Each structure stands twice: as structure tokens, then as C-alpha cells.
PDB file with SEQRES, HELIX, SHEET and CRYST1 records, atoms N, CA, C and O in Angstrom:
SEQRES   1 A   65  MET ILE GLU LYS ALA LYS LEU ALA ASP LEU GLU GLU VAL          
SEQRES   2 A   65  TYR GLU LEU ILE CYS ILE LEU GLU GLN LYS GLN LEU ASN          
SEQRES   3 A   65  LYS VAL HIS PHE ASP LYS VAL PHE GLN GLU GLY ILE GLN          
SEQRES   4 A   65  ASN GLU ASP VAL GLU TYR LEU VAL TYR ARG LYS GLY GLY          
SEQRES   5 A   65  ARG THR VAL GLY SER GLY ARG VAL ALA THR ILE ILE GLU          
HELIX    1 AA1 LEU A    7  ASP A    9  5                                   3    
HELIX    2 AA2 LEU A   10  GLU A   21  1                                  12    
HELIX    3 AA3 LYS A   27  GLN A   39  1                                  13    
SHEET    1 AA1 3 ILE A   2  LYS A   4  0                                        
SHEET    2 AA1 3 VAL A  43  LYS A  50 -1                                        
SHEET    3 AA1 3 ARG A  53  ALA A  61 -1                                        
CRYST1    1.000    1.000    1.000  90.00  90.00  90.00 P 1           1          
ATOM      1  N   MET A   1      76.821 124.333 131.320  1.00  0.00           N  
ATOM      2  CA  MET A   1      76.481 125.463 132.138  1.00  0.00           C  
ATOM      3  C   MET A   1      75.096 125.971 131.721  1.00  0.00           C  
ATOM      4  O   MET A   1      74.818 126.109 130.529  1.00  0.00           O  
ATOM      5  N   ILE A   2      74.247 126.243 132.681  1.00  0.00           N  
ATOM      6  CA  ILE A   2      72.916 126.783 132.415  1.00  0.00           C  
ATOM      7  C   ILE A   2      73.003 128.304 132.445  1.00  0.00           C  
ATOM      8  O   ILE A   2      73.558 128.892 133.373  1.00  0.00           O  
ATOM      9  N   GLU A   3      72.449 128.923 131.421  1.00  0.00           N  
ATOM     10  CA  GLU A   3      72.467 130.379 131.290  1.00  0.00           C  
ATOM     11  C   GLU A   3      71.090 130.874 130.878  1.00  0.00           C  
ATOM     12  O   GLU A   3      70.287 130.122 130.327  1.00  0.00           O  
ATOM     13  N   LYS A   4      70.830 132.132 131.146  1.00  0.00           N  
ATOM     14  CA  LYS A   4      69.618 132.767 130.650  1.00  0.00           C  
ATOM     15  C   LYS A   4      69.754 132.910 129.133  1.00  0.00           C  
ATOM     16  O   LYS A   4      70.782 133.371 128.638  1.00  0.00           O  
ATOM     17  N   ALA A   5      68.721 132.518 128.408  1.00  0.00           N  
ATOM     18  CA  ALA A   5      68.762 132.599 126.945  1.00  0.00           C  
ATOM     19  C   ALA A   5      68.712 134.050 126.488  1.00  0.00           C  
ATOM     20  O   ALA A   5      68.147 134.924 127.146  1.00  0.00           O  
ATOM     21  N   LYS A   6      69.322 134.265 125.344  1.00  0.00           N  
ATOM     22  CA  LYS A   6      69.313 135.579 124.710  1.00  0.00           C  
ATOM     23  C   LYS A   6      68.671 135.437 123.333  1.00  0.00           C  
ATOM     24  O   LYS A   6      68.493 134.327 122.830  1.00  0.00           O  
ATOM     25  N   LEU A   7      68.333 136.558 122.741  1.00  0.00           N  
ATOM     26  CA  LEU A   7      67.736 136.541 121.403  1.00  0.00           C  
ATOM     27  C   LEU A   7      68.646 135.810 120.415  1.00  0.00           C  
ATOM     28  O   LEU A   7      68.162 135.163 119.487  1.00  0.00           O  
ATOM     29  N   ALA A   8      69.948 135.911 120.612  1.00  0.00           N  
ATOM     30  CA  ALA A   8      70.910 135.234 119.730  1.00  0.00           C  
ATOM     31  C   ALA A   8      70.793 133.709 119.792  1.00  0.00           C  
ATOM     32  O   ALA A   8      71.310 133.019 118.914  1.00  0.00           O  
ATOM     33  N   ASP A   9      70.125 133.178 120.812  1.00  0.00           N  
ATOM     34  CA  ASP A   9      69.950 131.728 120.963  1.00  0.00           C  
ATOM     35  C   ASP A   9      68.732 131.195 120.209  1.00  0.00           C  
ATOM     36  O   ASP A   9      68.500 129.986 120.188  1.00  0.00           O  
ATOM     37  N   LEU A  10      67.968 132.066 119.605  1.00  0.00           N  
ATOM     38  CA  LEU A  10      66.702 131.697 118.976  1.00  0.00           C  
ATOM     39  C   LEU A  10      66.840 130.497 118.028  1.00  0.00           C  
ATOM     40  O   LEU A  10      66.081 129.534 118.148  1.00  0.00           O  
ATOM     41  N   GLU A  11      67.771 130.539 117.114  1.00  0.00           N  
ATOM     42  CA  GLU A  11      67.899 129.466 116.104  1.00  0.00           C  
ATOM     43  C   GLU A  11      68.235 128.124 116.747  1.00  0.00           C  
ATOM     44  O   GLU A  11      67.658 127.097 116.390  1.00  0.00           O  
ATOM     45  N   GLU A  12      69.164 128.135 117.689  1.00  0.00           N  
ATOM     46  CA  GLU A  12      69.555 126.881 118.340  1.00  0.00           C  
ATOM     47  C   GLU A  12      68.413 126.310 119.174  1.00  0.00           C  
ATOM     48  O   GLU A  12      68.185 125.100 119.169  1.00  0.00           O  
ATOM     49  N   VAL A  13      67.699 127.167 119.885  1.00  0.00           N  
ATOM     50  CA  VAL A  13      66.564 126.705 120.685  1.00  0.00           C  
ATOM     51  C   VAL A  13      65.477 126.148 119.766  1.00  0.00           C  
ATOM     52  O   VAL A  13      64.874 125.121 120.075  1.00  0.00           O  
ATOM     53  N   TYR A  14      65.227 126.805 118.660  1.00  0.00           N  
ATOM     54  CA  TYR A  14      64.237 126.316 117.686  1.00  0.00           C  
ATOM     55  C   TYR A  14      64.612 124.907 117.211  1.00  0.00           C  
ATOM     56  O   TYR A  14      63.770 124.010 117.188  1.00  0.00           O  
ATOM     57  N   GLU A  15      65.867 124.725 116.837  1.00  0.00           N  
ATOM     58  CA  GLU A  15      66.311 123.408 116.361  1.00  0.00           C  
ATOM     59  C   GLU A  15      66.158 122.343 117.442  1.00  0.00           C  
ATOM     60  O   GLU A  15      65.729 121.226 117.149  1.00  0.00           O  
ATOM     61  N   LEU A  16      66.501 122.671 118.681  1.00  0.00           N  
ATOM     62  CA  LEU A  16      66.357 121.710 119.777  1.00  0.00           C  
ATOM     63  C   LEU A  16      64.898 121.310 119.989  1.00  0.00           C  
ATOM     64  O   LEU A  16      64.597 120.136 120.208  1.00  0.00           O  
ATOM     65  N   ILE A  17      64.011 122.272 119.926  1.00  0.00           N  
ATOM     66  CA  ILE A  17      62.590 121.970 120.133  1.00  0.00           C  
ATOM     67  C   ILE A  17      62.049 121.128 118.982  1.00  0.00           C  
ATOM     68  O   ILE A  17      61.239 120.227 119.202  1.00  0.00           O  
ATOM     69  N   CYS A  18      62.484 121.410 117.766  1.00  0.00           N  
ATOM     70  CA  CYS A  18      62.066 120.586 116.627  1.00  0.00           C  
ATOM     71  C   CYS A  18      62.542 119.140 116.800  1.00  0.00           C  
ATOM     72  O   CYS A  18      61.811 118.202 116.483  1.00  0.00           O  
ATOM     73  N   ILE A  19      63.758 118.963 117.298  1.00  0.00           N  
ATOM     74  CA  ILE A  19      64.271 117.612 117.563  1.00  0.00           C  
ATOM     75  C   ILE A  19      63.415 116.937 118.630  1.00  0.00           C  
ATOM     76  O   ILE A  19      63.028 115.779 118.475  1.00  0.00           O  
ATOM     77  N   LEU A  20      63.123 117.647 119.695  1.00  0.00           N  
ATOM     78  CA  LEU A  20      62.312 117.097 120.785  1.00  0.00           C  
ATOM     79  C   LEU A  20      60.919 116.694 120.306  1.00  0.00           C  
ATOM     80  O   LEU A  20      60.422 115.621 120.649  1.00  0.00           O  
ATOM     81  N   GLU A  21      60.296 117.559 119.513  1.00  0.00           N  
ATOM     82  CA  GLU A  21      58.937 117.302 119.028  1.00  0.00           C  
ATOM     83  C   GLU A  21      58.909 116.360 117.820  1.00  0.00           C  
ATOM     84  O   GLU A  21      57.845 115.882 117.426  1.00  0.00           O  
ATOM     85  N   GLN A  22      60.068 116.101 117.242  1.00  0.00           N  
ATOM     86  CA  GLN A  22      60.214 115.254 116.056  1.00  0.00           C  
ATOM     87  C   GLN A  22      59.403 115.766 114.876  1.00  0.00           C  
ATOM     88  O   GLN A  22      58.824 114.990 114.115  1.00  0.00           O  
ATOM     89  N   LYS A  23      59.372 117.103 114.738  1.00  0.00           N  
ATOM     90  CA  LYS A  23      58.715 117.730 113.583  1.00  0.00           C  
ATOM     91  C   LYS A  23      59.152 119.179 113.487  1.00  0.00           C  
ATOM     92  O   LYS A  23      59.617 119.769 114.462  1.00  0.00           O  
ATOM     93  N   GLN A  24      58.998 119.743 112.302  1.00  0.00           N  
ATOM     94  CA  GLN A  24      59.292 121.157 112.102  1.00  0.00           C  
ATOM     95  C   GLN A  24      58.126 121.978 112.631  1.00  0.00           C  
ATOM     96  O   GLN A  24      56.974 121.751 112.260  1.00  0.00           O  
ATOM     97  N   LEU A  25      58.430 122.922 113.488  1.00  0.00           N  
ATOM     98  CA  LEU A  25      57.406 123.814 114.023  1.00  0.00           C  
ATOM     99  C   LEU A  25      57.284 125.035 113.126  1.00  0.00           C  
ATOM    100  O   LEU A  25      58.177 125.328 112.332  1.00  0.00           O  
ATOM    101  N   ASN A  26      56.184 125.733 113.259  1.00  0.00           N  
ATOM    102  CA  ASN A  26      55.979 126.970 112.511  1.00  0.00           C  
ATOM    103  C   ASN A  26      57.022 127.983 112.979  1.00  0.00           C  
ATOM    104  O   ASN A  26      56.949 128.478 114.104  1.00  0.00           O  
ATOM    105  N   LYS A  27      57.991 128.291 112.120  1.00  0.00           N  
ATOM    106  CA  LYS A  27      59.117 129.149 112.492  1.00  0.00           C  
ATOM    107  C   LYS A  27      58.672 130.574 112.793  1.00  0.00           C  
ATOM    108  O   LYS A  27      59.167 131.181 113.743  1.00  0.00           O  
ATOM    109  N   VAL A  28      57.759 131.113 112.015  1.00  0.00           N  
ATOM    110  CA  VAL A  28      57.291 132.484 112.241  1.00  0.00           C  
ATOM    111  C   VAL A  28      56.640 132.588 113.614  1.00  0.00           C  
ATOM    112  O   VAL A  28      56.898 133.530 114.363  1.00  0.00           O  
ATOM    113  N   HIS A  29      55.798 131.618 113.938  1.00  0.00           N  
ATOM    114  CA  HIS A  29      55.134 131.613 115.242  1.00  0.00           C  
ATOM    115  C   HIS A  29      56.159 131.441 116.369  1.00  0.00           C  
ATOM    116  O   HIS A  29      56.097 132.145 117.377  1.00  0.00           O  
ATOM    117  N   PHE A  30      57.098 130.510 116.199  1.00  0.00           N  
ATOM    118  CA  PHE A  30      58.120 130.296 117.219  1.00  0.00           C  
ATOM    119  C   PHE A  30      58.926 131.563 117.457  1.00  0.00           C  
ATOM    120  O   PHE A  30      59.149 131.949 118.604  1.00  0.00           O  
ATOM    121  N   ASP A  31      59.361 132.210 116.389  1.00  0.00           N  
ATOM    122  CA  ASP A  31      60.150 133.440 116.527  1.00  0.00           C  
ATOM    123  C   ASP A  31      59.398 134.481 117.351  1.00  0.00           C  
ATOM    124  O   ASP A  31      59.978 135.124 118.226  1.00  0.00           O  
ATOM    125  N   LYS A  32      58.109 134.643 117.072  1.00  0.00           N  
ATOM    126  CA  LYS A  32      57.283 135.623 117.778  1.00  0.00           C  
ATOM    127  C   LYS A  32      57.171 135.272 119.264  1.00  0.00           C  
ATOM    128  O   LYS A  32      57.365 136.133 120.122  1.00  0.00           O  
ATOM    129  N   VAL A  33      56.862 134.019 119.564  1.00  0.00           N  
ATOM    130  CA  VAL A  33      56.700 133.569 120.948  1.00  0.00           C  
ATOM    131  C   VAL A  33      58.015 133.681 121.716  1.00  0.00           C  
ATOM    132  O   VAL A  33      58.024 134.135 122.860  1.00  0.00           O  
ATOM    133  N   PHE A  34      59.119 133.273 121.101  1.00  0.00           N  
ATOM    134  CA  PHE A  34      60.419 133.331 121.761  1.00  0.00           C  
ATOM    135  C   PHE A  34      60.810 134.775 122.056  1.00  0.00           C  
ATOM    136  O   PHE A  34      61.252 135.087 123.162  1.00  0.00           O  
ATOM    137  N   GLN A  35      60.649 135.648 121.079  1.00  0.00           N  
ATOM    138  CA  GLN A  35      61.010 137.052 121.271  1.00  0.00           C  
ATOM    139  C   GLN A  35      60.152 137.714 122.344  1.00  0.00           C  
ATOM    140  O   GLN A  35      60.659 138.496 123.148  1.00  0.00           O  
ATOM    141  N   GLU A  36      58.862 137.407 122.360  1.00  0.00           N  
ATOM    142  CA  GLU A  36      57.983 137.949 123.403  1.00  0.00           C  
ATOM    143  C   GLU A  36      58.374 137.389 124.773  1.00  0.00           C  
ATOM    144  O   GLU A  36      58.370 138.117 125.766  1.00  0.00           O  
ATOM    145  N   GLY A  37      58.707 136.108 124.826  1.00  0.00           N  
ATOM    146  CA  GLY A  37      59.086 135.478 126.082  1.00  0.00           C  
ATOM    147  C   GLY A  37      60.371 136.046 126.654  1.00  0.00           C  
ATOM    148  O   GLY A  37      60.482 136.228 127.867  1.00  0.00           O  
ATOM    149  N   ILE A  38      61.337 136.327 125.805  1.00  0.00           N  
ATOM    150  CA  ILE A  38      62.610 136.903 126.247  1.00  0.00           C  
ATOM    151  C   ILE A  38      62.380 138.254 126.922  1.00  0.00           C  
ATOM    152  O   ILE A  38      63.105 138.624 127.846  1.00  0.00           O  
ATOM    153  N   GLN A  39      61.376 138.982 126.461  1.00  0.00           N  
ATOM    154  CA  GLN A  39      61.098 140.321 126.998  1.00  0.00           C  
ATOM    155  C   GLN A  39      60.140 140.311 128.190  1.00  0.00           C  
ATOM    156  O   GLN A  39      59.992 141.327 128.869  1.00  0.00           O  
ATOM    157  N   ASN A  40      59.493 139.184 128.449  1.00  0.00           N  
ATOM    158  CA  ASN A  40      58.489 139.078 129.506  1.00  0.00           C  
ATOM    159  C   ASN A  40      59.171 138.791 130.850  1.00  0.00           C  
ATOM    160  O   ASN A  40      59.902 137.810 130.984  1.00  0.00           O  
ATOM    161  N   GLU A  41      58.929 139.645 131.830  1.00  0.00           N  
ATOM    162  CA  GLU A  41      59.559 139.477 133.144  1.00  0.00           C  
ATOM    163  C   GLU A  41      59.047 138.250 133.903  1.00  0.00           C  
ATOM    164  O   GLU A  41      59.695 137.803 134.849  1.00  0.00           O  
ATOM    165  N   ASP A  42      57.899 137.700 133.506  1.00  0.00           N  
ATOM    166  CA  ASP A  42      57.336 136.525 134.175  1.00  0.00           C  
ATOM    167  C   ASP A  42      57.776 135.213 133.542  1.00  0.00           C  
ATOM    168  O   ASP A  42      57.340 134.144 133.970  1.00  0.00           O  
ATOM    169  N   VAL A  43      58.627 135.279 132.535  1.00  0.00           N  
ATOM    170  CA  VAL A  43      59.091 134.086 131.823  1.00  0.00           C  
ATOM    171  C   VAL A  43      60.617 134.095 131.783  1.00  0.00           C  
ATOM    172  O   VAL A  43      61.231 135.132 131.532  1.00  0.00           O  
ATOM    173  N   GLU A  44      61.216 132.950 132.028  1.00  0.00           N  
ATOM    174  CA  GLU A  44      62.665 132.793 131.887  1.00  0.00           C  
ATOM    175  C   GLU A  44      62.932 131.665 130.894  1.00  0.00           C  
ATOM    176  O   GLU A  44      62.482 130.536 131.095  1.00  0.00           O  
ATOM    177  N   TYR A  45      63.646 131.965 129.850  1.00  0.00           N  
ATOM    178  CA  TYR A  45      64.126 130.955 128.926  1.00  0.00           C  
ATOM    179  C   TYR A  45      65.567 130.647 129.312  1.00  0.00           C  
ATOM    180  O   TYR A  45      66.368 131.556 129.529  1.00  0.00           O  
ATOM    181  N   LEU A  46      65.886 129.384 129.393  1.00  0.00           N  
ATOM    182  CA  LEU A  46      67.220 128.953 129.791  1.00  0.00           C  
ATOM    183  C   LEU A  46      67.828 128.079 128.698  1.00  0.00           C  
ATOM    184  O   LEU A  46      67.112 127.385 127.976  1.00  0.00           O  
ATOM    185  N   VAL A  47      69.140 128.118 128.586  1.00  0.00           N  
ATOM    186  CA  VAL A  47      69.853 127.223 127.679  1.00  0.00           C  
ATOM    187  C   VAL A  47      70.939 126.508 128.467  1.00  0.00           C  
ATOM    188  O   VAL A  47      71.500 127.054 129.417  1.00  0.00           O  
ATOM    189  N   TYR A  48      71.220 125.294 128.061  1.00  0.00           N  
ATOM    190  CA  TYR A  48      72.287 124.506 128.674  1.00  0.00           C  
ATOM    191  C   TYR A  48      73.379 124.341 127.630  1.00  0.00           C  
ATOM    192  O   TYR A  48      73.152 123.779 126.558  1.00  0.00           O  
ATOM    193  N   ARG A  49      74.553 124.832 127.951  1.00  0.00           N  
ATOM    194  CA  ARG A  49      75.683 124.750 127.026  1.00  0.00           C  
ATOM    195  C   ARG A  49      76.710 123.755 127.548  1.00  0.00           C  
ATOM    196  O   ARG A  49      77.024 123.720 128.738  1.00  0.00           O  
ATOM    197  N   LYS A  50      77.217 122.959 126.635  1.00  0.00           N  
ATOM    198  CA  LYS A  50      78.229 121.948 126.979  1.00  0.00           C  
ATOM    199  C   LYS A  50      79.239 121.910 125.838  1.00  0.00           C  
ATOM    200  O   LYS A  50      78.874 121.716 124.678  1.00  0.00           O  
ATOM    201  N   GLY A  51      80.484 122.092 126.170  1.00  0.00           N  
ATOM    202  CA  GLY A  51      81.522 122.065 125.138  1.00  0.00           C  
ATOM    203  C   GLY A  51      81.335 123.124 124.078  1.00  0.00           C  
ATOM    204  O   GLY A  51      81.658 122.903 122.911  1.00  0.00           O  
ATOM    205  N   GLY A  52      80.811 124.282 124.475  1.00  0.00           N  
ATOM    206  CA  GLY A  52      80.614 125.376 123.522  1.00  0.00           C  
ATOM    207  C   GLY A  52      79.372 125.257 122.664  1.00  0.00           C  
ATOM    208  O   GLY A  52      79.127 126.106 121.808  1.00  0.00           O  
ATOM    209  N   ARG A  53      78.586 124.216 122.882  1.00  0.00           N  
ATOM    210  CA  ARG A  53      77.353 124.006 122.098  1.00  0.00           C  
ATOM    211  C   ARG A  53      76.138 124.122 122.991  1.00  0.00           C  
ATOM    212  O   ARG A  53      76.198 123.786 124.173  1.00  0.00           O  
ATOM    213  N   THR A  54      75.045 124.593 122.439  1.00  0.00           N  
ATOM    214  CA  THR A  54      73.775 124.594 123.151  1.00  0.00           C  
ATOM    215  C   THR A  54      73.152 123.225 122.949  1.00  0.00           C  
ATOM    216  O   THR A  54      72.822 122.846 121.825  1.00  0.00           O  
ATOM    217  N   VAL A  55      72.990 122.480 124.041  1.00  0.00           N  
ATOM    218  CA  VAL A  55      72.503 121.106 123.951  1.00  0.00           C  
ATOM    219  C   VAL A  55      71.165 120.906 124.653  1.00  0.00           C  
ATOM    220  O   VAL A  55      70.602 119.812 124.616  1.00  0.00           O  
ATOM    221  N   GLY A  56      70.653 121.955 125.291  1.00  0.00           N  
ATOM    222  CA  GLY A  56      69.370 121.843 125.964  1.00  0.00           C  
ATOM    223  C   GLY A  56      68.760 123.214 126.196  1.00  0.00           C  
ATOM    224  O   GLY A  56      69.458 124.228 126.187  1.00  0.00           O  
ATOM    225  N   SER A  57      67.461 123.231 126.400  1.00  0.00           N  
ATOM    226  CA  SER A  57      66.782 124.486 126.698  1.00  0.00           C  
ATOM    227  C   SER A  57      65.548 124.215 127.532  1.00  0.00           C  
ATOM    228  O   SER A  57      65.044 123.093 127.579  1.00  0.00           O  
ATOM    229  N   GLY A  58      65.073 125.251 128.184  1.00  0.00           N  
ATOM    230  CA  GLY A  58      63.884 125.125 128.998  1.00  0.00           C  
ATOM    231  C   GLY A  58      63.237 126.486 129.206  1.00  0.00           C  
ATOM    232  O   GLY A  58      63.821 127.526 128.904  1.00  0.00           O  
ATOM    233  N   ARG A  59      62.031 126.453 129.724  1.00  0.00           N  
ATOM    234  CA  ARG A  59      61.268 127.667 129.956  1.00  0.00           C  
ATOM    235  C   ARG A  59      60.600 127.549 131.317  1.00  0.00           C  
ATOM    236  O   ARG A  59      60.017 126.516 131.647  1.00  0.00           O  
ATOM    237  N   VAL A  60      60.690 128.604 132.095  1.00  0.00           N  
ATOM    238  CA  VAL A  60      60.045 128.655 133.402  1.00  0.00           C  
ATOM    239  C   VAL A  60      59.186 129.894 133.408  1.00  0.00           C  
ATOM    240  O   VAL A  60      59.632 130.973 133.017  1.00  0.00           O  
ATOM    241  N   ALA A  61      57.929 129.738 133.859  1.00  0.00           N  
ATOM    242  CA  ALA A  61      57.007 130.869 133.893  1.00  0.00           C  
ATOM    243  C   ALA A  61      56.440 131.030 135.290  1.00  0.00           C  
ATOM    244  O   ALA A  61      56.191 130.044 135.984  1.00  0.00           O  
ATOM    245  N   THR A  62      56.236 132.280 135.706  1.00  0.00           N  
ATOM    246  CA  THR A  62      55.568 132.561 136.959  1.00  0.00           C  
ATOM    247  C   THR A  62      54.086 132.254 136.788  1.00  0.00           C  
ATOM    248  O   THR A  62      53.438 132.792 135.890  1.00  0.00           O  
ATOM    249  N   ILE A  63      53.548 131.393 137.646  1.00  0.00           N  
ATOM    250  CA  ILE A  63      52.154 131.003 137.572  1.00  0.00           C  
ATOM    251  C   ILE A  63      51.331 131.745 138.643  1.00  0.00           C  
ATOM    252  O   ILE A  63      50.256 132.275 138.362  1.00  0.00           O  
ATOM    253  N   ILE A  64      51.856 131.768 139.854  1.00  0.00           N  
ATOM    254  CA  ILE A  64      51.165 132.396 140.967  1.00  0.00           C  
ATOM    255  C   ILE A  64      52.086 133.450 141.557  1.00  0.00           C  
ATOM    256  O   ILE A  64      53.255 133.178 141.832  1.00  0.00           O  
ATOM    257  N   GLU A  65      51.572 134.628 141.747  1.00  0.00           N  
ATOM    258  CA  GLU A  65      52.394 135.688 142.346  1.00  0.00           C  
ATOM    259  C   GLU A  65      52.175 135.740 143.843  1.00  0.00           C  
ATOM    260  O   GLU A  65      52.777 136.567 144.527  1.00  0.00           O  
TER     261      GLU A  65                                                      
END                                                                             
């Protein structure tokens, strides 16, 4: 099921992105960007949950109004 991400999803989304990028990202920077994005009305962070686990994530941003 696809849901709007919440601040509580931060750790799981971070881990998924590190897996995707095949490296550890700067956690302090990621935390800041994720928290700002969650509060930004022009950005939607999404998570995909399957079997009670977060197995995917994505970000959609408004480019043109």
C-alpha cells in the first residue's frame, strides 16, 4: 500500500535510499532534508508498505504551478 510518509518513517526511508545508492549517505543532511520535505506543501514523500514493512519510497515535487 502506498501512503504519505511521516516523520516516523525517516529511519526506514534513509535505509532504503542507502541501499539504492549502495553507500551510506550523510545522515545529518538526510534528516534535515527529509524533515523539511515533510513540511513543504510542494513536496510529497511516499512510502510503499508490504506485509507490514516499508519496502519502497519516493518523492514527488511540484515543478510548475
